[in-house]
Short mmCIF file of N, CA, C and O and ligand atoms in Angstrom, two decimals:
data_model
loop_
_atom_site.label_atom_id
_atom_site.label_comp_id
_atom_site.label_asym_id
_atom_site.label_seq_id
_atom_site.Cartn_x
_atom_site.Cartn_y
_atom_site.Cartn_z
N MET A 78 -20.16 -29.66 29.10
CA MET A 78 -19.85 -29.48 27.68
C MET A 78 -19.24 -30.76 27.12
O MET A 78 -18.32 -31.32 27.71
N LYS A 79 -19.77 -31.22 25.98
CA LYS A 79 -19.24 -32.42 25.32
C LYS A 79 -18.29 -32.02 24.20
O LYS A 79 -18.69 -31.27 23.30
N ILE A 80 -17.09 -32.55 24.25
CA ILE A 80 -16.06 -32.16 23.28
C ILE A 80 -15.63 -33.38 22.46
O ILE A 80 -15.33 -34.44 23.02
N ALA A 81 -15.59 -33.21 21.14
CA ALA A 81 -15.06 -34.24 20.25
C ALA A 81 -13.63 -33.85 19.88
O ALA A 81 -13.38 -32.72 19.44
N LEU A 82 -12.71 -34.79 20.06
CA LEU A 82 -11.28 -34.50 19.88
C LEU A 82 -10.68 -35.51 18.90
O LEU A 82 -10.98 -36.71 18.98
N ALA A 83 -9.84 -35.02 17.99
CA ALA A 83 -9.13 -35.95 17.08
C ALA A 83 -7.88 -35.27 16.55
O ALA A 83 -7.72 -34.04 16.62
N SER A 84 -7.01 -36.09 16.00
CA SER A 84 -5.79 -35.59 15.35
C SER A 84 -5.40 -36.54 14.23
O SER A 84 -5.95 -37.64 14.11
N ASP A 85 -4.44 -36.11 13.43
CA ASP A 85 -3.74 -37.06 12.57
C ASP A 85 -2.44 -37.45 13.28
O ASP A 85 -2.24 -37.12 14.47
N HIS A 86 -1.55 -38.12 12.56
CA HIS A 86 -0.29 -38.55 13.17
C HIS A 86 0.55 -37.37 13.64
O HIS A 86 1.21 -37.45 14.67
N GLY A 87 0.50 -36.26 12.88
CA GLY A 87 1.30 -35.08 13.25
C GLY A 87 0.85 -34.47 14.56
O GLY A 87 1.63 -33.81 15.25
N GLY A 88 -0.41 -34.66 14.89
CA GLY A 88 -0.95 -34.08 16.13
C GLY A 88 -1.15 -35.08 17.23
O GLY A 88 -1.61 -34.71 18.33
N PHE A 89 -0.80 -36.35 16.97
CA PHE A 89 -1.14 -37.42 17.92
C PHE A 89 -0.62 -37.17 19.34
O PHE A 89 -1.37 -37.25 20.32
N GLU A 90 0.66 -36.84 19.44
CA GLU A 90 1.23 -36.74 20.79
C GLU A 90 0.62 -35.58 21.56
O GLU A 90 0.28 -35.72 22.75
N LEU A 91 0.45 -34.45 20.91
CA LEU A 91 -0.20 -33.32 21.59
C LEU A 91 -1.65 -33.65 21.91
O LEU A 91 -2.15 -33.32 22.99
N LYS A 92 -2.32 -34.32 20.98
CA LYS A 92 -3.73 -34.67 21.21
C LYS A 92 -3.91 -35.54 22.45
O LYS A 92 -4.84 -35.35 23.24
N GLU A 93 -3.01 -36.48 22.65
CA GLU A 93 -3.10 -37.34 23.83
C GLU A 93 -2.94 -36.52 25.11
O GLU A 93 -3.62 -36.76 26.11
N LYS A 94 -2.03 -35.54 25.07
CA LYS A 94 -1.84 -34.68 26.25
C LYS A 94 -3.08 -33.81 26.49
O LYS A 94 -3.50 -33.61 27.63
N ILE A 95 -3.65 -33.32 25.40
CA ILE A 95 -4.86 -32.47 25.52
C ILE A 95 -6.04 -33.31 26.01
O ILE A 95 -6.86 -32.83 26.82
N TYR A 96 -6.12 -34.53 25.57
CA TYR A 96 -7.20 -35.43 26.02
C TYR A 96 -7.16 -35.55 27.55
O TYR A 96 -8.16 -35.37 28.24
N LYS A 97 -5.98 -35.87 28.06
CA LYS A 97 -5.83 -36.02 29.52
C LYS A 97 -6.11 -34.69 30.22
O LYS A 97 -6.79 -34.65 31.25
N TYR A 98 -5.62 -33.61 29.65
CA TYR A 98 -5.81 -32.27 30.24
C TYR A 98 -7.30 -31.96 30.38
O TYR A 98 -7.76 -31.47 31.42
N LEU A 99 -8.06 -32.25 29.33
CA LEU A 99 -9.50 -31.93 29.36
C LEU A 99 -10.25 -32.85 30.32
O LEU A 99 -11.16 -32.41 31.03
N LEU A 100 -9.86 -34.12 30.37
CA LEU A 100 -10.50 -35.04 31.32
C LEU A 100 -10.21 -34.58 32.75
O LEU A 100 -11.11 -34.60 33.61
N ASP A 101 -8.97 -34.16 32.99
CA ASP A 101 -8.62 -33.68 34.34
C ASP A 101 -9.43 -32.46 34.73
O ASP A 101 -9.63 -32.18 35.91
N LYS A 102 -9.88 -31.70 33.73
CA LYS A 102 -10.70 -30.51 34.00
C LYS A 102 -12.18 -30.85 34.03
O LYS A 102 -13.02 -29.96 34.04
N ASN A 103 -12.48 -32.14 33.97
CA ASN A 103 -13.86 -32.64 34.08
C ASN A 103 -14.74 -32.34 32.88
O ASN A 103 -15.97 -32.33 33.00
N TYR A 104 -14.13 -32.09 31.72
CA TYR A 104 -14.93 -32.02 30.50
C TYR A 104 -15.28 -33.44 30.07
O TYR A 104 -14.53 -34.39 30.35
N THR A 105 -16.40 -33.57 29.39
CA THR A 105 -16.75 -34.84 28.75
C THR A 105 -16.10 -34.83 27.37
O THR A 105 -16.44 -33.98 26.54
N VAL A 106 -15.16 -35.73 27.16
CA VAL A 106 -14.37 -35.72 25.91
C VAL A 106 -14.39 -37.10 25.28
O VAL A 106 -14.17 -38.10 25.96
N GLU A 107 -14.62 -37.12 23.97
CA GLU A 107 -14.49 -38.37 23.21
C GLU A 107 -13.26 -38.24 22.32
O GLU A 107 -13.12 -37.25 21.59
N ASN A 108 -12.39 -39.24 22.41
CA ASN A 108 -11.17 -39.25 21.60
C ASN A 108 -11.43 -40.07 20.34
O ASN A 108 -11.55 -41.29 20.39
N PHE A 109 -11.53 -39.38 19.20
CA PHE A 109 -11.85 -40.04 17.94
C PHE A 109 -10.60 -40.48 17.17
O PHE A 109 -10.68 -40.73 15.97
N GLY A 110 -9.47 -40.58 17.82
CA GLY A 110 -8.24 -40.99 17.16
C GLY A 110 -7.50 -39.80 16.56
O GLY A 110 -7.88 -38.66 16.80
N THR A 111 -6.47 -40.06 15.85
CA THR A 111 -5.82 -41.32 15.55
C THR A 111 -5.17 -41.87 16.82
O THR A 111 -5.01 -41.13 17.80
N ASN A 112 -4.76 -43.12 16.77
CA ASN A 112 -4.28 -43.74 17.99
C ASN A 112 -2.79 -44.09 17.99
O ASN A 112 -2.32 -44.82 18.85
N SER A 113 -2.06 -43.52 17.03
CA SER A 113 -0.61 -43.75 17.00
C SER A 113 0.02 -42.67 16.10
O SER A 113 -0.68 -41.86 15.50
N THR A 114 1.34 -42.73 15.99
CA THR A 114 2.05 -41.80 15.12
C THR A 114 2.17 -42.35 13.69
O THR A 114 2.84 -41.75 12.85
N GLU A 115 1.51 -43.45 13.42
CA GLU A 115 1.52 -44.00 12.06
C GLU A 115 0.81 -43.04 11.11
O GLU A 115 -0.26 -42.50 11.45
N SER A 116 1.39 -42.86 9.94
CA SER A 116 0.86 -41.88 8.99
C SER A 116 -0.60 -42.17 8.65
O SER A 116 -0.99 -43.31 8.40
N CYS A 117 -1.40 -41.09 8.63
CA CYS A 117 -2.83 -41.22 8.32
C CYS A 117 -3.28 -39.92 7.65
O CYS A 117 -2.48 -39.00 7.46
N ASP A 118 -4.55 -39.84 7.33
CA ASP A 118 -5.06 -38.73 6.53
C ASP A 118 -5.94 -37.79 7.36
O ASP A 118 -7.02 -38.20 7.84
N TYR A 119 -5.50 -36.54 7.50
CA TYR A 119 -6.23 -35.62 8.39
C TYR A 119 -7.70 -35.41 8.00
O TYR A 119 -8.54 -35.24 8.90
N PRO A 120 -8.09 -35.47 6.70
CA PRO A 120 -9.52 -35.24 6.42
C PRO A 120 -10.43 -36.28 7.07
O PRO A 120 -11.56 -35.97 7.45
N VAL A 121 -9.93 -37.50 7.21
CA VAL A 121 -10.74 -38.58 7.83
C VAL A 121 -11.09 -38.19 9.27
O VAL A 121 -12.23 -38.36 9.72
N PHE A 122 -10.13 -37.65 9.97
CA PHE A 122 -10.34 -37.34 11.39
C PHE A 122 -11.10 -36.03 11.57
O PHE A 122 -11.89 -35.88 12.51
N ALA A 123 -10.89 -35.10 10.66
CA ALA A 123 -11.70 -33.87 10.70
C ALA A 123 -13.17 -34.22 10.50
O ALA A 123 -14.05 -33.68 11.19
N LYS A 124 -13.45 -35.13 9.59
CA LYS A 124 -14.85 -35.53 9.34
C LYS A 124 -15.48 -36.17 10.58
O LYS A 124 -16.63 -35.89 10.91
N LYS A 125 -14.75 -37.01 11.27
CA LYS A 125 -15.29 -37.66 12.47
C LYS A 125 -15.75 -36.61 13.48
O LYS A 125 -16.83 -36.70 14.07
N VAL A 126 -14.91 -35.60 13.69
CA VAL A 126 -15.24 -34.58 14.68
C VAL A 126 -16.37 -33.68 14.19
O VAL A 126 -17.29 -33.34 14.95
N CYS A 127 -16.35 -33.31 12.93
CA CYS A 127 -17.43 -32.45 12.41
C CYS A 127 -18.77 -33.19 12.45
O CYS A 127 -19.79 -32.59 12.81
N ASP A 128 -18.77 -34.46 12.11
CA ASP A 128 -20.01 -35.24 12.22
C ASP A 128 -20.49 -35.30 13.67
O ASP A 128 -21.70 -35.23 13.94
N ALA A 129 -19.57 -35.46 14.59
CA ALA A 129 -19.95 -35.51 16.01
C ALA A 129 -20.62 -34.20 16.43
O ALA A 129 -21.62 -34.20 17.16
N VAL A 130 -20.08 -33.08 15.97
CA VAL A 130 -20.64 -31.78 16.33
C VAL A 130 -21.98 -31.56 15.63
O VAL A 130 -22.96 -31.10 16.25
N LEU A 131 -22.05 -31.91 14.36
CA LEU A 131 -23.27 -31.60 13.58
C LEU A 131 -24.39 -32.60 13.80
O LEU A 131 -25.56 -32.23 13.74
N LYS A 132 -24.04 -33.86 14.06
CA LYS A 132 -25.08 -34.90 14.10
C LYS A 132 -25.25 -35.55 15.46
O LYS A 132 -26.26 -36.19 15.72
N ASN A 133 -24.26 -35.46 16.31
CA ASN A 133 -24.30 -36.24 17.55
C ASN A 133 -24.21 -35.40 18.82
O ASN A 133 -23.76 -35.90 19.87
N ASN A 134 -24.61 -34.15 18.69
CA ASN A 134 -24.78 -33.31 19.88
C ASN A 134 -23.51 -33.02 20.68
O ASN A 134 -23.59 -32.76 21.87
N TYR A 135 -22.37 -33.12 20.03
CA TYR A 135 -21.16 -32.62 20.70
C TYR A 135 -21.18 -31.10 20.59
O TYR A 135 -21.53 -30.55 19.54
N ASP A 136 -20.82 -30.42 21.68
CA ASP A 136 -20.89 -28.95 21.69
C ASP A 136 -19.74 -28.32 20.91
O ASP A 136 -19.92 -27.30 20.25
N ARG A 137 -18.57 -28.92 21.02
CA ARG A 137 -17.38 -28.37 20.38
C ARG A 137 -16.50 -29.49 19.86
O ARG A 137 -16.54 -30.61 20.35
N GLY A 138 -15.64 -29.12 18.89
CA GLY A 138 -14.65 -30.04 18.38
C GLY A 138 -13.26 -29.43 18.46
O GLY A 138 -13.11 -28.21 18.33
N ILE A 139 -12.29 -30.27 18.72
CA ILE A 139 -10.89 -29.84 18.69
C ILE A 139 -10.11 -30.79 17.78
O ILE A 139 -10.20 -32.01 17.93
N LEU A 140 -9.40 -30.21 16.82
CA LEU A 140 -8.66 -30.98 15.82
C LEU A 140 -7.19 -30.54 15.82
O LEU A 140 -6.91 -29.34 15.83
N ILE A 141 -6.31 -31.50 15.80
CA ILE A 141 -4.88 -31.19 15.85
C ILE A 141 -4.17 -31.94 14.72
O ILE A 141 -4.31 -33.15 14.58
N CYS A 142 -3.43 -31.18 13.91
CA CYS A 142 -2.55 -31.81 12.92
C CYS A 142 -1.20 -31.10 13.02
O CYS A 142 -0.92 -30.47 14.05
N GLY A 143 -0.37 -31.20 12.01
CA GLY A 143 0.94 -30.58 12.10
C GLY A 143 0.86 -29.07 12.24
O GLY A 143 1.48 -28.46 13.11
N THR A 144 0.07 -28.47 11.37
CA THR A 144 -0.08 -27.00 11.39
C THR A 144 -1.45 -26.54 11.87
O THR A 144 -1.62 -25.35 12.14
N GLY A 145 -2.41 -27.42 11.87
CA GLY A 145 -3.81 -27.04 12.12
C GLY A 145 -4.53 -26.61 10.86
O GLY A 145 -5.76 -26.51 10.84
N ILE A 146 -3.77 -26.38 9.81
CA ILE A 146 -4.36 -25.79 8.60
C ILE A 146 -5.17 -26.81 7.80
O ILE A 146 -6.30 -26.52 7.39
N GLY A 147 -4.60 -27.99 7.58
CA GLY A 147 -5.34 -29.00 6.83
C GLY A 147 -6.66 -29.33 7.52
O GLY A 147 -7.72 -29.43 6.87
N MET A 148 -6.60 -29.50 8.83
CA MET A 148 -7.82 -29.78 9.60
C MET A 148 -8.84 -28.66 9.41
O MET A 148 -10.04 -28.91 9.25
N SER A 149 -8.39 -27.42 9.45
CA SER A 149 -9.34 -26.30 9.36
C SER A 149 -9.93 -26.19 7.95
O SER A 149 -11.11 -25.87 7.80
N ILE A 150 -9.13 -26.48 6.94
CA ILE A 150 -9.66 -26.46 5.56
C ILE A 150 -10.77 -27.49 5.42
O ILE A 150 -11.85 -27.20 4.89
N MET A 151 -10.51 -28.69 5.91
CA MET A 151 -11.53 -29.75 5.82
C MET A 151 -12.75 -29.39 6.66
O MET A 151 -13.90 -29.51 6.20
N ALA A 152 -12.54 -28.99 7.89
CA ALA A 152 -13.67 -28.73 8.80
C ALA A 152 -14.59 -27.65 8.25
O ALA A 152 -15.82 -27.75 8.36
N ASN A 153 -14.01 -26.64 7.64
CA ASN A 153 -14.85 -25.53 7.15
C ASN A 153 -15.63 -25.88 5.88
O ASN A 153 -16.43 -25.07 5.41
N ARG A 154 -15.45 -27.08 5.36
CA ARG A 154 -16.28 -27.53 4.24
C ARG A 154 -17.64 -28.05 4.70
O ARG A 154 -18.53 -28.27 3.89
N PHE A 155 -17.78 -28.26 6.00
CA PHE A 155 -19.05 -28.77 6.54
C PHE A 155 -19.94 -27.58 6.91
O PHE A 155 -19.55 -26.74 7.74
N LYS A 156 -21.12 -27.54 6.30
CA LYS A 156 -22.07 -26.47 6.61
C LYS A 156 -22.44 -26.54 8.08
O LYS A 156 -22.84 -27.61 8.57
N GLY A 157 -22.28 -25.43 8.76
CA GLY A 157 -22.60 -25.41 10.19
C GLY A 157 -21.36 -25.49 11.07
O GLY A 157 -21.43 -25.23 12.27
N ILE A 158 -20.23 -25.85 10.46
CA ILE A 158 -18.96 -25.83 11.20
C ILE A 158 -18.29 -24.48 10.97
O ILE A 158 -18.20 -24.01 9.83
N ARG A 159 -17.85 -23.90 12.05
CA ARG A 159 -17.05 -22.67 11.98
C ARG A 159 -15.74 -22.99 12.71
O ARG A 159 -15.67 -22.97 13.93
N ALA A 160 -14.75 -23.35 11.90
CA ALA A 160 -13.48 -23.79 12.46
C ALA A 160 -12.46 -22.67 12.45
O ALA A 160 -12.33 -21.95 11.45
N ALA A 161 -11.75 -22.53 13.55
CA ALA A 161 -10.72 -21.51 13.67
C ALA A 161 -9.37 -22.17 13.92
O ALA A 161 -9.23 -22.96 14.86
N CYS A 162 -8.41 -21.86 13.08
CA CYS A 162 -7.04 -22.34 13.25
C CYS A 162 -6.27 -21.26 14.01
O CYS A 162 -6.09 -20.15 13.49
N LEU A 163 -5.85 -21.56 15.22
CA LEU A 163 -5.35 -20.51 16.11
C LEU A 163 -3.91 -20.74 16.56
O LEU A 163 -3.50 -21.88 16.76
N SER A 164 -3.21 -19.64 16.77
CA SER A 164 -1.92 -19.73 17.43
C SER A 164 -1.67 -18.57 18.40
O SER A 164 -0.57 -18.43 18.91
N ASP A 165 -2.70 -17.74 18.63
CA ASP A 165 -2.53 -16.65 19.60
C ASP A 165 -3.77 -16.47 20.46
O ASP A 165 -4.89 -16.80 20.05
N LYS A 166 -3.55 -15.92 21.65
CA LYS A 166 -4.62 -15.85 22.65
C LYS A 166 -5.71 -14.84 22.26
O LYS A 166 -6.89 -15.08 22.52
N PHE A 167 -5.31 -13.75 21.66
CA PHE A 167 -6.31 -12.75 21.25
C PHE A 167 -7.31 -13.37 20.27
O PHE A 167 -8.52 -13.21 20.42
N SER A 168 -6.80 -14.09 19.29
CA SER A 168 -7.70 -14.70 18.31
C SER A 168 -8.56 -15.79 18.95
O SER A 168 -9.71 -15.99 18.54
N ALA A 169 -8.02 -16.48 19.94
CA ALA A 169 -8.81 -17.51 20.64
C ALA A 169 -10.04 -16.88 21.27
O ALA A 169 -11.14 -17.43 21.24
N GLU A 170 -9.85 -15.70 21.85
CA GLU A 170 -10.96 -14.99 22.48
C GLU A 170 -11.92 -14.44 21.42
O GLU A 170 -13.15 -14.63 21.50
N MET A 171 -11.36 -13.80 20.42
CA MET A 171 -12.21 -13.11 19.45
C MET A 171 -13.01 -14.07 18.57
O MET A 171 -14.13 -13.77 18.16
N THR A 172 -12.43 -15.24 18.27
CA THR A 172 -13.18 -16.16 17.42
C THR A 172 -14.38 -16.77 18.15
O THR A 172 -15.34 -17.21 17.52
N ARG A 173 -14.34 -16.78 19.46
CA ARG A 173 -15.53 -17.18 20.20
C ARG A 173 -16.51 -16.00 20.27
O ARG A 173 -17.70 -16.16 19.99
N LYS A 174 -16.04 -14.82 20.60
CA LYS A 174 -16.94 -13.67 20.75
C LYS A 174 -17.61 -13.28 19.45
O LYS A 174 -18.77 -12.92 19.42
N HIS A 175 -16.88 -13.31 18.37
CA HIS A 175 -17.39 -12.78 17.10
C HIS A 175 -17.82 -13.85 16.11
O HIS A 175 -18.75 -13.63 15.35
N ASN A 176 -17.10 -14.98 16.07
CA ASN A 176 -17.41 -16.01 15.05
C ASN A 176 -18.20 -17.19 15.60
O ASN A 176 -18.59 -18.06 14.84
N ASN A 177 -18.35 -17.24 16.91
CA ASN A 177 -18.99 -18.40 17.55
C ASN A 177 -18.39 -19.70 17.00
O ASN A 177 -19.12 -20.64 16.66
N SER A 178 -17.10 -19.75 16.89
CA SER A 178 -16.45 -20.93 16.32
C SER A 178 -16.77 -22.15 17.16
O SER A 178 -16.78 -22.09 18.40
N ASN A 179 -17.05 -23.25 16.48
CA ASN A 179 -17.41 -24.48 17.20
C ASN A 179 -16.36 -25.58 17.03
O ASN A 179 -16.50 -26.64 17.63
N VAL A 180 -15.35 -25.32 16.22
CA VAL A 180 -14.23 -26.24 16.10
C VAL A 180 -12.93 -25.44 16.20
O VAL A 180 -12.79 -24.39 15.57
N LEU A 181 -12.03 -25.95 17.01
CA LEU A 181 -10.71 -25.32 17.20
C LEU A 181 -9.66 -26.22 16.55
O LEU A 181 -9.63 -27.43 16.80
N CYS A 182 -8.83 -25.64 15.69
CA CYS A 182 -7.77 -26.39 15.03
C CYS A 182 -6.42 -25.87 15.50
O CYS A 182 -6.18 -24.65 15.50
N LEU A 183 -5.57 -26.79 15.91
CA LEU A 183 -4.25 -26.42 16.44
C LEU A 183 -3.15 -27.16 15.71
O LEU A 183 -3.34 -28.31 15.26
N GLY A 184 -2.00 -26.53 15.61
CA GLY A 184 -0.84 -27.13 14.97
C GLY A 184 0.17 -27.62 16.00
O GLY A 184 0.78 -26.81 16.70
N ALA A 185 0.35 -28.93 16.04
CA ALA A 185 1.27 -29.49 17.03
C ALA A 185 2.73 -29.14 16.71
O ALA A 185 3.58 -29.15 17.60
N ARG A 186 2.99 -28.81 15.42
CA ARG A 186 4.35 -28.44 15.04
C ARG A 186 4.55 -26.94 15.08
O ARG A 186 5.60 -26.43 14.69
N VAL A 187 3.52 -26.24 15.55
CA VAL A 187 3.55 -24.77 15.62
C VAL A 187 3.58 -24.31 17.06
O VAL A 187 4.28 -23.34 17.41
N LEU A 188 2.82 -24.99 17.91
CA LEU A 188 2.55 -24.51 19.27
C LEU A 188 3.31 -25.31 20.33
O LEU A 188 3.40 -26.53 20.24
N GLU A 189 3.77 -24.60 21.35
CA GLU A 189 4.23 -25.26 22.56
C GLU A 189 3.02 -25.82 23.29
O GLU A 189 1.92 -25.23 23.22
N GLU A 190 3.21 -26.89 24.02
CA GLU A 190 2.10 -27.54 24.73
C GLU A 190 1.36 -26.57 25.65
O GLU A 190 0.12 -26.53 25.66
N ASN A 191 2.10 -25.76 26.39
CA ASN A 191 1.42 -24.87 27.35
C ASN A 191 0.59 -23.81 26.66
O ASN A 191 -0.50 -23.46 27.14
N LEU A 192 1.08 -23.31 25.53
CA LEU A 192 0.28 -22.32 24.78
C LEU A 192 -0.96 -23.00 24.20
O LEU A 192 -2.05 -22.42 24.24
N ALA A 193 -0.81 -24.21 23.71
CA ALA A 193 -1.98 -24.93 23.20
C ALA A 193 -3.04 -25.06 24.30
O ALA A 193 -4.23 -24.83 24.06
N LYS A 194 -2.62 -25.39 25.49
CA LYS A 194 -3.56 -25.52 26.61
C LYS A 194 -4.21 -24.17 26.95
O LYS A 194 -5.41 -24.10 27.23
N GLU A 195 -3.41 -23.12 26.93
CA GLU A 195 -3.97 -21.78 27.20
C GLU A 195 -5.00 -21.40 26.15
O GLU A 195 -6.06 -20.84 26.46
N LEU A 196 -4.70 -21.67 24.89
CA LEU A 196 -5.65 -21.35 23.81
C LEU A 196 -6.94 -22.12 24.00
O LEU A 196 -8.04 -21.58 23.83
N ILE A 197 -6.82 -23.39 24.36
CA ILE A 197 -8.01 -24.22 24.60
C ILE A 197 -8.82 -23.66 25.77
O ILE A 197 -10.05 -23.54 25.68
N ASP A 198 -8.16 -23.30 26.84
CA ASP A 198 -8.88 -22.75 28.01
C ASP A 198 -9.68 -21.51 27.62
O ASP A 198 -10.85 -21.37 27.98
N ILE A 199 -9.03 -20.61 26.91
CA ILE A 199 -9.71 -19.36 26.49
C ILE A 199 -10.87 -19.69 25.58
O ILE A 199 -11.99 -19.20 25.75
N TRP A 200 -10.61 -20.55 24.62
CA TRP A 200 -11.63 -20.88 23.60
C TRP A 200 -12.84 -21.58 24.21
O TRP A 200 -13.97 -21.36 23.81
N LEU A 201 -12.60 -22.43 25.20
CA LEU A 201 -13.72 -23.16 25.81
C LEU A 201 -14.54 -22.31 26.77
O LEU A 201 -15.68 -22.64 27.06
N THR A 202 -13.96 -21.24 27.28
CA THR A 202 -14.65 -20.49 28.33
C THR A 202 -15.16 -19.11 27.87
O THR A 202 -15.80 -18.41 28.65
N THR A 203 -14.89 -18.75 26.64
CA THR A 203 -15.35 -17.44 26.15
C THR A 203 -16.68 -17.60 25.43
O THR A 203 -16.83 -18.47 24.57
N GLU A 204 -17.62 -16.74 25.79
CA GLU A 204 -18.97 -16.83 25.21
C GLU A 204 -19.07 -16.02 23.92
O GLU A 204 -18.39 -15.00 23.75
N PHE A 205 -19.96 -16.46 23.06
CA PHE A 205 -20.31 -15.72 21.84
C PHE A 205 -21.07 -14.45 22.24
O PHE A 205 -21.97 -14.49 23.09
N GLU A 206 -20.75 -13.33 21.59
CA GLU A 206 -21.41 -12.07 21.93
C GLU A 206 -22.75 -11.89 21.21
O GLU A 206 -23.51 -10.99 21.55
N ALA A 207 -22.99 -12.70 20.20
CA ALA A 207 -24.24 -12.59 19.40
C ALA A 207 -24.43 -11.16 18.88
O ALA A 207 -23.48 -10.58 18.35
N GLY A 208 -25.63 -10.60 19.00
CA GLY A 208 -25.87 -9.24 18.50
C GLY A 208 -25.55 -9.13 17.02
O GLY A 208 -25.95 -9.97 16.22
N ARG A 209 -24.77 -8.12 16.66
CA ARG A 209 -24.46 -7.88 15.24
C ARG A 209 -23.68 -9.05 14.62
O ARG A 209 -23.69 -9.24 13.41
N HIS A 210 -23.02 -9.83 15.45
CA HIS A 210 -22.23 -10.94 14.92
C HIS A 210 -23.09 -12.10 14.45
O HIS A 210 -22.68 -12.85 13.57
N GLN A 211 -24.27 -12.25 15.03
CA GLN A 211 -25.16 -13.33 14.59
C GLN A 211 -25.57 -13.13 13.14
O GLN A 211 -25.62 -14.06 12.35
N LYS A 212 -25.87 -11.89 12.78
CA LYS A 212 -26.28 -11.61 11.40
C LYS A 212 -25.19 -12.02 10.42
O LYS A 212 -25.46 -12.59 9.36
N ARG A 213 -23.96 -11.78 10.79
CA ARG A 213 -22.84 -12.14 9.91
C ARG A 213 -22.67 -13.65 9.81
O ARG A 213 -22.35 -14.18 8.73
N ILE A 214 -22.87 -14.32 10.93
CA ILE A 214 -22.80 -15.78 10.90
C ILE A 214 -23.90 -16.35 10.02
O ILE A 214 -23.68 -17.30 9.27
N ASP A 215 -25.06 -15.72 10.09
CA ASP A 215 -26.17 -16.18 9.25
C ASP A 215 -25.84 -16.03 7.76
O ASP A 215 -26.44 -16.71 6.92
N MET A 216 -24.92 -15.16 7.43
CA MET A 216 -24.54 -14.94 6.03
C MET A 216 -23.49 -15.94 5.54
O MET A 216 -23.16 -15.97 4.35
N LEU A 217 -22.96 -16.77 6.43
CA LEU A 217 -21.84 -17.65 6.05
C LEU A 217 -22.27 -18.83 5.18
O LEU A 217 -21.53 -19.28 4.32
N ASP A 218 -23.47 -19.33 5.43
CA ASP A 218 -23.91 -20.51 4.70
C ASP A 218 -24.49 -20.13 3.37
O ASP A 218 -25.53 -19.50 3.29
N LEU A 219 -23.81 -20.52 2.29
CA LEU A 219 -24.22 -20.10 0.94
C LEU A 219 -25.30 -21.02 0.39
O LEU A 219 -25.44 -22.14 0.78
C1 RB5 B 190 1.19 -34.31 8.02
O1 RB5 B 190 2.54 -34.47 7.71
C2 RB5 B 190 0.78 -32.85 7.86
O2 RB5 B 190 0.71 -32.54 6.50
C3 RB5 B 190 -0.54 -32.61 8.54
O3 RB5 B 190 -0.42 -32.95 9.88
C4 RB5 B 190 -1.06 -31.18 8.54
O4 RB5 B 190 -0.10 -30.30 8.99
C5 RB5 B 190 -1.72 -30.74 7.33
O5 RB5 B 190 -2.22 -29.61 7.25
#
């Protein structure tokens, strides 16, 4: 699985830990920045990851900002992106089973590191159930 990963300054430190975590688990991961805690604009980094998923054959994207919310607002503006901003394990499972989410947004100022890793593990390993849920996904693109 190829994963595109990025953050803004608010998510930088957690993103670096997640990058190493995913590499240690033998995922193929591209780190699209940001590369420091210097202030930057989350829409720029959300776009990099969404483009990677939509145009460059990345299977999934992970975006981290302070709350995860700005990243998810931006990501969901891209047709074909289904971004989920998560902070609990149940939703991590259900958004894969029911929404086939392809981008995960996390808040570095919301989540403890270990919970962020648990959410990522669940989200990366849970399959889409398709069936009745596919019809609903087909209705998302206006
Ligand atoms: C940056 O301070 C913060 O606004 C950003 O990381 C994010 O939380 C926006 O949704």
